[in-house]
CSV table of C-alpha atoms in Angstrom, one decimal:
chain,number,residue,atom,x,y,z
A,1,MET,CA,-11.5,19.2,5.7
A,2,SER,CA,-11.6,16.8,2.7
A,3,ARG,CA,-10.0,13.4,3.1
A,4,ILE,CA,-7.1,12.6,0.8
A,5,PRO,CA,-8.0,9.4,-1.2
A,6,ALA,CA,-5.6,6.4,-0.8
A,7,GLU,CA,-3.3,5.9,-3.7
A,8,LYS,CA,-4.1,2.9,-5.9
A,9,ILE,CA,-1.2,0.5,-6.4
A,10,TYR,CA,-0.5,-3.0,-7.5
A,11,LEU,CA,1.0,-5.4,-5.0
A,12,GLU,CA,2.5,-8.9,-4.6
A,13,ILE,CA,0.9,-11.2,-2.1
A,14,GLY,CA,2.1,-14.7,-1.1
A,15,PHE,CA,0.2,-17.8,0.0
A,16,ARG,CA,1.5,-21.0,1.7
A,17,SER,CA,-0.3,-24.3,1.1
A,18,PRO,CA,-2.6,-25.6,3.9
A,19,GLU,CA,-2.6,-29.0,2.2
A,20,THR,CA,-0.9,-31.9,3.9
A,21,TYR,CA,-0.3,-33.6,0.5
A,22,GLY,CA,0.7,-32.2,-2.8
A,23,ASN,CA,4.1,-30.8,-3.9
A,24,LEU,CA,2.9,-27.3,-4.5
A,25,LYS,CA,3.8,-25.2,-1.4
A,26,THR,CA,4.0,-21.5,-2.3
A,27,ILE,CA,2.1,-19.2,-4.7
A,28,GLU,CA,2.9,-15.6,-5.2
A,29,LEU,CA,0.4,-13.3,-7.0
A,30,LEU,CA,1.6,-10.1,-8.7
A,31,GLY,CA,-0.5,-7.2,-9.9
A,32,VAL,CA,-3.1,-7.4,-7.1
A,33,PRO,CA,-4.9,-4.1,-6.7
A,34,GLY,CA,-4.2,-2.5,-3.4
A,35,GLN,CA,-3.9,0.9,-1.8
A,36,ARG,CA,-1.1,3.0,-0.2
A,37,LEU,CA,-2.7,4.6,2.9
A,38,ASN,CA,-1.9,8.0,4.1
A,39,ASN,CA,0.5,6.5,6.7
A,40,GLY,CA,2.5,4.8,3.9
A,41,GLU,CA,1.1,1.3,4.6
A,42,CYS,CA,0.4,-0.8,1.5
A,43,VAL,CA,-2.7,-3.0,1.8
A,44,VAL,CA,-5.0,-5.3,-0.2
A,45,ASN,CA,-8.6,-5.2,1.1
A,46,GLU,CA,-10.0,-8.3,2.6
A,47,LYS,CA,-12.6,-9.1,-0.1
A,48,THR,CA,-10.0,-8.8,-2.9
A,49,GLN,CA,-7.6,-11.1,-1.1
A,50,LYS,CA,-10.4,-13.7,-0.4
A,51,PHE,CA,-11.4,-13.4,-4.1
A,52,PHE,CA,-8.0,-14.5,-5.3
A,53,ASP,CA,-7.5,-17.0,-2.5
A,54,LYS,CA,-10.7,-18.8,-3.4
A,55,LEU,CA,-10.6,-18.6,-7.2
A,56,ILE,CA,-6.9,-19.1,-7.9
A,57,VAL,CA,-4.8,-20.1,-4.9
A,58,ARG,CA,-7.0,-22.7,-3.1
A,59,GLU,CA,-8.0,-24.2,-6.4
A,60,LEU,CA,-4.3,-24.7,-7.4
A,61,PHE,CA,-3.3,-26.1,-4.0
A,62,ARG,CA,-6.3,-28.5,-4.2
A,63,GLN,CA,-5.5,-29.5,-7.7
A,64,SER,CA,-1.9,-30.1,-6.9
A,65,ARG,CA,-3.0,-32.6,-4.2
A,66,LEU,CA,-4.9,-34.5,-6.9
A,67,LEU,CA,-1.8,-34.7,-9.1
A,68,PRO,CA,0.8,-36.5,-7.0
A,69,ASN,CA,3.2,-36.8,-9.9
A,70,CYS,CA,3.2,-33.1,-10.5
A,71,SER,CA,6.5,-31.8,-9.1
A,72,PHE,CA,5.8,-28.0,-9.2
A,73,GLU,CA,6.6,-26.5,-5.8
A,74,TYR,CA,6.5,-22.8,-6.4
A,75,LEU,CA,4.4,-20.6,-8.7
A,76,LYS,CA,4.7,-17.0,-9.5
A,77,ILE,CA,1.5,-15.6,-11.2
A,78,TRP,CA,1.0,-12.3,-12.8
A,79,LEU,CA,-2.5,-11.0,-13.5
A,80,TYR,CA,-2.4,-9.9,-17.1
A,81,ASP,CA,-4.8,-7.9,-19.3
A,82,THR,CA,-3.8,-8.6,-22.9
A,83,GLU,CA,-5.5,-5.4,-24.2
A,84,ILE,CA,-3.5,-3.0,-22.1
A,85,GLU,CA,-0.1,-1.6,-23.2
A,86,ASN,CA,2.7,-2.3,-20.7
A,87,ASN,CA,3.3,1.4,-20.0
A,88,GLU,CA,-0.3,1.7,-18.9
A,89,ARG,CA,-0.3,-1.3,-16.7
A,90,GLY,CA,1.1,0.0,-13.4
A,91,TYR,CA,3.3,-3.0,-12.8
A,92,SER,CA,5.9,-5.0,-14.8
A,93,ILE,CA,5.2,-8.4,-16.4
A,94,PRO,CA,7.5,-10.9,-18.1
A,95,THR,CA,7.8,-10.9,-21.8
A,96,ILE,CA,5.9,-13.7,-23.6
A,97,ASP,CA,7.6,-15.4,-26.5
A,98,ARG,CA,7.0,-18.3,-28.8
A,99,GLY,CA,8.7,-20.8,-26.5
A,100,ASP,CA,6.1,-20.3,-23.7
A,101,LEU,CA,3.1,-22.6,-23.3
A,102,GLU,CA,-0.2,-21.0,-24.1
A,103,ILE,CA,-3.3,-22.6,-22.7
A,104,ARG,CA,-6.6,-21.3,-24.1
A,105,SER,CA,-9.9,-21.5,-22.3
A,106,ASN,CA,-12.5,-24.0,-23.5
A,107,ILE,CA,-15.0,-22.9,-21.0
A,108,PRO,CA,-17.8,-20.7,-22.4
A,109,GLY,CA,-18.5,-17.6,-20.3
A,110,SER,CA,-15.2,-17.6,-18.5
A,111,LYS,CA,-13.6,-14.2,-18.1
A,112,LEU,CA,-10.2,-15.9,-17.9
A,113,GLU,CA,-9.3,-16.5,-21.5
A,114,ARG,CA,-5.7,-17.6,-21.6
A,115,ILE,CA,-2.9,-18.8,-19.4
A,116,TYR,CA,0.7,-18.4,-20.4
A,117,VAL,CA,3.3,-20.6,-18.8
A,118,LEU,CA,6.8,-19.4,-19.1
A,119,ASP,CA,9.3,-21.7,-20.8
A,120,ASN,CA,11.4,-23.8,-18.5
A,121,GLU,CA,13.8,-24.7,-21.4
A,122,LEU,CA,13.0,-28.4,-21.2
A,123,THR,CA,13.2,-30.6,-24.2
A,124,ALA,CA,11.8,-33.9,-25.5
A,125,GLN,CA,10.2,-36.2,-22.9
A,126,GLU,CA,10.8,-33.8,-20.0
A,127,TYR,CA,9.0,-31.1,-21.9
A,128,GLN,CA,6.0,-33.3,-22.6
A,129,ILE,CA,5.7,-34.3,-18.9
A,130,TRP,CA,6.0,-30.6,-17.9
A,131,LYS,CA,3.4,-29.6,-20.5
A,132,ARG,CA,1.0,-32.3,-19.3
A,133,ASP,CA,1.3,-31.4,-15.7
A,134,ALA,CA,0.9,-27.6,-16.4
A,135,GLU,CA,-2.3,-28.2,-18.4
A,136,ASN,CA,-3.7,-30.5,-15.8
A,137,LEU,CA,-2.9,-28.1,-13.0
A,138,PHE,CA,-4.0,-24.9,-14.7
A,139,ASN,CA,-7.0,-25.8,-16.9
A,140,PRO,CA,-9.4,-26.0,-13.9
A,141,LEU,CA,-8.9,-22.3,-13.3
A,142,PHE,CA,-10.9,-21.3,-16.3
A,143,ARG,CA,-14.2,-22.6,-14.8
A,144,GLN,CA,-13.5,-20.5,-11.7
A,145,PHE,CA,-14.0,-17.3,-13.6
A,146,ILE,CA,-17.4,-18.0,-15.2
A,147,ALA,CA,-19.4,-14.8,-14.7
A,148,PRO,CA,-23.2,-14.5,-14.6
A,149,PRO,CA,-24.8,-12.6,-17.5
A,150,GLU,CA,-24.7,-8.8,-17.0
A,151,LEU,CA,-27.8,-6.7,-17.1
A,152,PRO,CA,-28.5,-4.7,-20.2
A,153,SER,CA,-26.9,-1.3,-20.1
A,154,LEU,CA,-30.4,0.3,-19.8
A,155,LEU,CA,-31.0,-1.5,-16.5
A,156,THR,CA,-27.7,-0.7,-14.7
A,157,GLU,CA,-27.9,1.2,-11.5
A,158,GLU,CA,-26.4,4.3,-13.1
A,159,SER,CA,-28.8,4.2,-16.0
A,160,ILE,CA,-31.8,3.8,-13.8
A,161,ALA,CA,-30.6,6.6,-11.5
A,162,ASN,CA,-30.3,9.0,-14.5
A,163,ASN,CA,-33.5,8.1,-16.3
A,164,PRO,CA,-36.9,8.6,-14.5
A,165,PHE,CA,-38.6,6.4,-17.1
A,166,THR,CA,-36.7,3.3,-16.0
A,167,GLN,CA,-37.2,3.9,-12.2
A,168,VAL,CA,-40.0,1.3,-12.3
A,169,PHE,CA,-37.4,-1.4,-13.0
A,170,LYS,CA,-35.3,-0.6,-9.9
A,171,PRO,CA,-37.0,-3.2,-7.6
A,172,LEU,CA,-36.6,-5.9,-10.3
A,173,VAL,CA,-32.9,-5.0,-10.8
A,174,GLU,CA,-32.2,-5.0,-7.1
A,175,GLY,CA,-33.9,-8.4,-6.8
A,176,ILE,CA,-31.8,-9.9,-9.6
A,177,GLU,CA,-28.6,-8.5,-8.0
A,178,LYS,CA,-29.4,-9.9,-4.6
A,179,THR,CA,-30.2,-13.3,-6.1
A,180,THR,CA,-27.0,-13.3,-8.1
A,181,GLU,CA,-25.0,-12.2,-5.0
A,182,ALA,CA,-26.5,-15.0,-3.0
A,183,LEU,CA,-25.6,-17.6,-5.6
A,184,ASP,CA,-22.1,-16.2,-6.1
A,185,LYS,CA,-20.7,-13.5,-3.8
A,186,TYR,CA,-18.0,-12.8,-6.2
A,187,ALA,CA,-20.3,-12.3,-9.2
A,188,LYS,CA,-19.7,-8.6,-9.6
A,189,MET,CA,-16.0,-8.9,-9.3
A,190,LYS,CA,-16.0,-11.6,-12.0
A,191,GLN,CA,-18.1,-9.4,-14.3
A,192,SER,CA,-15.8,-6.4,-13.9
A,193,LEU,CA,-12.6,-8.5,-14.0
A,194,PHE,CA,-9.6,-6.3,-14.8
A,195,PHE,CA,-7.5,-9.1,-16.3
A,196,ASN,CA,-8.2,-11.8,-18.9
A,197,ALA,CA,-5.1,-13.9,-18.7
A,198,LEU,CA,-2.4,-15.1,-16.3
A,199,ILE,CA,1.3,-15.4,-16.8
A,200,ILE,CA,2.8,-18.2,-14.7
A,201,GLN,CA,6.4,-19.0,-13.8
A,202,ILE,CA,7.0,-22.5,-12.4
A,203,ASP,CA,9.9,-23.4,-10.1
């Protein structure tokens, strides 16, 4: 009897800060890939949750602790692929307009290219303080998504499996992949990242 595959869905997961200091207390991530199991339960696998916890959540909580004057207490973060149409996304995202703050990556090799911070309708000096705090808090995220160089298409596992002439490279490729994984256990997930931007709402 064939097993019915679990349905792929996109979920919202919440995190509470473990930090004693820092004003930021709660982060919610939306658009996290998960599965609806046959029993109806919706889950995010452990490696995926740890990936986002390490690269986004813990970094923001840590950075908040280093910015004592930053008053942000709650963040809602959507994972956003700028190249996908909304009707193909699988989950809803806020509309981005000219009033929102756009922070562009200045980190070569980062798979995270932009961060959009939704407008809080502040003006004058209040806006400048808000903008400064947002940039200081979110800019460090770009370096979290630096991905190691990918192997040439000729040397991917699939290409080697389908081409007897490249079988000789298999041990070399396996060695490179093991070394890369040892240096960064999330290397493959960064290389195949399904989003290139974040949309952030601050409360």
